[in-house]
CSV table of C-alpha atoms in Angstrom, one decimal:
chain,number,residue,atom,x,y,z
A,78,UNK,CA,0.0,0.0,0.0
A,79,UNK,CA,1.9,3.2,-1.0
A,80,UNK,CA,-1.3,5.0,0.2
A,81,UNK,CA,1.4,7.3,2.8
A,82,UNK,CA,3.3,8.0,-0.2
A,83,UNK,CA,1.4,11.0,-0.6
A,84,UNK,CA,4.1,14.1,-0.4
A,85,UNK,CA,3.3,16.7,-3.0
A,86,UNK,CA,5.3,19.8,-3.6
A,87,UNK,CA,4.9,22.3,-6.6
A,88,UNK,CA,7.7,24.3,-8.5
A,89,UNK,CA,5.5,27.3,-9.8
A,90,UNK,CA,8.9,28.0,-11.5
A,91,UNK,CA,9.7,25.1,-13.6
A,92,UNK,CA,5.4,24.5,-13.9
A,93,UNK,CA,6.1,20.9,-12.3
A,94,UNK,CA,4.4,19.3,-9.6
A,95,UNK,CA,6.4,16.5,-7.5
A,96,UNK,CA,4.2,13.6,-5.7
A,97,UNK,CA,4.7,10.2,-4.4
A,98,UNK,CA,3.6,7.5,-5.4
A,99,UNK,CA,0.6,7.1,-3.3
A,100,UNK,CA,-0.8,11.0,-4.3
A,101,UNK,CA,-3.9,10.3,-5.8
A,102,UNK,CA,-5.6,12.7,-8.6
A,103,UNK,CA,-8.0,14.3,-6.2
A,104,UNK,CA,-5.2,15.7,-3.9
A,105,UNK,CA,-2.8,17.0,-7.2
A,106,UNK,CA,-5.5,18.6,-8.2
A,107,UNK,CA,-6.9,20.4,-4.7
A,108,UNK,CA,-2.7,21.2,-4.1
A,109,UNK,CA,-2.7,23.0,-8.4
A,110,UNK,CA,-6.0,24.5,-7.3
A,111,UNK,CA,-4.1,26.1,-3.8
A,112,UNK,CA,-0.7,27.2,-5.9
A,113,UNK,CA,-0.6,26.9,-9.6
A,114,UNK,CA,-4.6,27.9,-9.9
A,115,UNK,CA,-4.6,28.1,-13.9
A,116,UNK,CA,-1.9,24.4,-13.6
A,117,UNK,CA,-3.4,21.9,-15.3
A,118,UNK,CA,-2.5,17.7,-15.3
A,119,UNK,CA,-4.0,14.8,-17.3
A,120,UNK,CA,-6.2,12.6,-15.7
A,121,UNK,CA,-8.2,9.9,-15.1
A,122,UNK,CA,-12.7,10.3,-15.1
A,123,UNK,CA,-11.9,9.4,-11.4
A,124,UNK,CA,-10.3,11.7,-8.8
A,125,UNK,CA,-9.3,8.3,-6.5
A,126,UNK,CA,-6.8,7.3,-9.4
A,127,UNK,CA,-3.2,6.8,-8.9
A,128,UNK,CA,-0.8,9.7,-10.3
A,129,UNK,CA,2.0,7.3,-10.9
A,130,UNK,CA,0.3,4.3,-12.2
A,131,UNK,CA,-2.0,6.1,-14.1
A,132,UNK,CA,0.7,8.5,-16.1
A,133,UNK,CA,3.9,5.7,-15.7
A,134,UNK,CA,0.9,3.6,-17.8
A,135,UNK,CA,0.4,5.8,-20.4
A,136,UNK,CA,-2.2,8.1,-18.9
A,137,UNK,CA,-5.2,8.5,-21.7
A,138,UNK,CA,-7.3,11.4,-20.4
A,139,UNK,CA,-9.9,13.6,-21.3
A,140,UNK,CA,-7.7,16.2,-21.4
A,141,UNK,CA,-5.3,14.3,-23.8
A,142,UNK,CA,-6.1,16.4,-26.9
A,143,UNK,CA,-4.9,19.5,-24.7
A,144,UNK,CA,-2.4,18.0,-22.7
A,145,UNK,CA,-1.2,14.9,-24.2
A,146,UNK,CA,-1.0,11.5,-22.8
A,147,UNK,CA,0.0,11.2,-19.1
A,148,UNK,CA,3.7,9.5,-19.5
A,149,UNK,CA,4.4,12.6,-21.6
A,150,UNK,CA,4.0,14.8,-18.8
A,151,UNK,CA,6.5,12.8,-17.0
A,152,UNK,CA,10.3,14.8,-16.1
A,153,UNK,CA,11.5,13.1,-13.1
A,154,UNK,CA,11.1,10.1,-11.2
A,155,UNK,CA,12.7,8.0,-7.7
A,156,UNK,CA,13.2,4.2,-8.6
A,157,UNK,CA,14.1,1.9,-6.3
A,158,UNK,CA,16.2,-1.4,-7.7
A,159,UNK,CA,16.8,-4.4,-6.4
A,160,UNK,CA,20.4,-6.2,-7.0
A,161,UNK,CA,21.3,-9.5,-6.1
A,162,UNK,CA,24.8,-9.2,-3.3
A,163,UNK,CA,26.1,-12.6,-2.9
A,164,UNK,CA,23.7,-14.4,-1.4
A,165,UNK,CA,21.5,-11.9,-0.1
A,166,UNK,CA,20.1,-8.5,-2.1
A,167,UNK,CA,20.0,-5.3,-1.6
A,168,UNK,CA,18.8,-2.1,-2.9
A,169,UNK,CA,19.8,1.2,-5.1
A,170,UNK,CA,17.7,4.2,-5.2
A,171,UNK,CA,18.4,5.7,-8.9
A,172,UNK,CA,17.2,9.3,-9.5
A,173,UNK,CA,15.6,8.9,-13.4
A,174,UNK,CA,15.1,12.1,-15.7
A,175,UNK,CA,16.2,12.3,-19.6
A,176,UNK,CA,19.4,13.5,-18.6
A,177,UNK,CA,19.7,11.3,-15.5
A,178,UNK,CA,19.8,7.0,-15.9
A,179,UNK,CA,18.3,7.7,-19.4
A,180,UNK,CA,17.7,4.8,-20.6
A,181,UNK,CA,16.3,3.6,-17.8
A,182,UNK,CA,13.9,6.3,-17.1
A,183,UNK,CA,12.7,6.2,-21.1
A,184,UNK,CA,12.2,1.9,-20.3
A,185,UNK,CA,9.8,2.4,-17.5
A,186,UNK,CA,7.6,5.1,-19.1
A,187,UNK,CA,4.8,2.9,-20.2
A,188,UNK,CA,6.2,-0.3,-19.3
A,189,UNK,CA,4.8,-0.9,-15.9
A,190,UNK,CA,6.2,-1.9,-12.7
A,191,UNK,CA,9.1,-5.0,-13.8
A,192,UNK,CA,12.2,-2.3,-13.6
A,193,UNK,CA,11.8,-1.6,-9.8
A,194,UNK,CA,9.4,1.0,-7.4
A,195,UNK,CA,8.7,3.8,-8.1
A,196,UNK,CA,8.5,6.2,-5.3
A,197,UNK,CA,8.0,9.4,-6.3
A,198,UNK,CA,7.3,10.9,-9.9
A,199,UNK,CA,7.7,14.6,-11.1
A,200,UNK,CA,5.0,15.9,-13.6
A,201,UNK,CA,5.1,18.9,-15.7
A,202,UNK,CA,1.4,20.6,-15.3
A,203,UNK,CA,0.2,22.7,-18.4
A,204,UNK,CA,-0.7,26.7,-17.5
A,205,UNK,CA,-4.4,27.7,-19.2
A,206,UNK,CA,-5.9,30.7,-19.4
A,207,UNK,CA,-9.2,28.8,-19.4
A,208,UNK,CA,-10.1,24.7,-20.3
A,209,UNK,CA,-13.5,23.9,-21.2
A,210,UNK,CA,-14.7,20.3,-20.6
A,211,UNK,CA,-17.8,19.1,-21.6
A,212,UNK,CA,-19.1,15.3,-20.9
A,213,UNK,CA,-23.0,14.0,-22.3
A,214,UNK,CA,-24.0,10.5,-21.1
A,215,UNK,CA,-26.5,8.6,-23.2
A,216,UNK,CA,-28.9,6.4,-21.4
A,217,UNK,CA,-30.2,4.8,-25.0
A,218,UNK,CA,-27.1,3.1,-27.5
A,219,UNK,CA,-29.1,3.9,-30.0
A,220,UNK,CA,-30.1,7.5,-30.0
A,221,UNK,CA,-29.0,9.0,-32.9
A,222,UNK,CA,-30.4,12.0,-32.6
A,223,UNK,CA,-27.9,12.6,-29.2
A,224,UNK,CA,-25.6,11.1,-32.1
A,225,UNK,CA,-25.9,13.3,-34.5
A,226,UNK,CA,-26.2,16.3,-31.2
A,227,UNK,CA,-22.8,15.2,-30.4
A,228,UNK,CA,-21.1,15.5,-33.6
A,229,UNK,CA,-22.4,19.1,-34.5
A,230,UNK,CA,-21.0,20.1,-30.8
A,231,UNK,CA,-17.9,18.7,-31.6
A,232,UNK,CA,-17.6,20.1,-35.4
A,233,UNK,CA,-18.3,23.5,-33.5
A,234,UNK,CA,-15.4,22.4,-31.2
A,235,UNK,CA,-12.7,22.2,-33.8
A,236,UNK,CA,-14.1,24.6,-36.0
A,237,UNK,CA,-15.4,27.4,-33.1
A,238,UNK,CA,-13.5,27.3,-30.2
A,239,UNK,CA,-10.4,27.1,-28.8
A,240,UNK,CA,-7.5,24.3,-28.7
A,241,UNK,CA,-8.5,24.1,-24.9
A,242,UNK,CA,-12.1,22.1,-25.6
A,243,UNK,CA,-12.1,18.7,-24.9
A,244,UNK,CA,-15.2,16.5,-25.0
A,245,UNK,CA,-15.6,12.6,-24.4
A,246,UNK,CA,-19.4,10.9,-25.4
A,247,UNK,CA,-20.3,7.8,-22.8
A,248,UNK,CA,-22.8,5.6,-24.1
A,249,UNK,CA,-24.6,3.2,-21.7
A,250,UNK,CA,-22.3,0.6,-19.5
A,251,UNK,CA,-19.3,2.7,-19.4
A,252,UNK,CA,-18.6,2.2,-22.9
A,253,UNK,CA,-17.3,5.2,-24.1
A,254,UNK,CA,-16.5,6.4,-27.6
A,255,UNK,CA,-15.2,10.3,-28.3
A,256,UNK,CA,-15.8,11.4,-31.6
């Protein structure tokens, strides 16, 4: 349980918010709102999510079209490896950026948890002057007229408003299609 992992501190600076590996989304989030107000993060439909899982696993969000994909908000992270020592093991805590163990930090972007532990990650969070997001929920598959609604609101998304409109359709059992 990395649950007391939960340390976050924000660099208003570099625009980058540090958190272990326990922070969930709901807690980045109430910390950007406190000290980086206009800071914004991919993230999961679900505040409870994991940071670290969540963007060391690729990190598909609503806010991917504005923000990209989770792991490509990742600059830092604290790994913890495990060596064998004779007979016995032990353990090396590597510091990982793109300048720092490289190749190692590029391996465990998106390729889950067989490198080590991760204890802490470092995110970049985007600035916005504003970010629109809009979700619709279908209770009928087969409406087409909330269909065909959907598509003119998101033909007057790329063709009205700003880059910062994102919009995701869910249709019935948490299927969910965007459009």
């Amino acid at each position: 349980d990395l649950a007391p992992f939960d340390k976050i501190e924000i660099d208003r600076t570099r625009e980058t918010i540090k958190m272990g590996a326990g922070c969930r989304f709901y807690q980045a989030n109430n910390e950007l709102a406190k000290f980086a107000p206009n800071g914004f993060l991919p993230s999961g439909d679900c505040p409870g999510v994991g940071v670290t899982g969540f963007s060391m696993g690729g990190g598909v969000s609503l806010l991917s079209p504005i923000l990209g994909l989770g792991v490509d908000r990742v600059v830092e992270a604290t790994l913890i490896v495990f060596q064998p020592q004779g007979r016995s093991y032990g353990a090396r805590i590597l510091n990982l950026s793109a300048t720092e163990n490289a190749d190692l930090f590029w391996a465990v972007l998106g390729g889950g948890g067989q490198f080590g532990i991760v204890t802490d990650i470092t995110l970049s969070y985007r600035t916005l002057d504003h970010c629109s997001l809009y979700q619709m929920t279908a209770e009928n598959n087969h409406s087409t007229a909330f269909r065909d609604l959907f598509i003119a609101w998101e033909t007057l998304c790329q063709e009205e408003l700003s880059a910062s409109t994102s919009s995701k359709l869910q249709i019935d059992n948490a299927k969910s299609i965007s459009i």
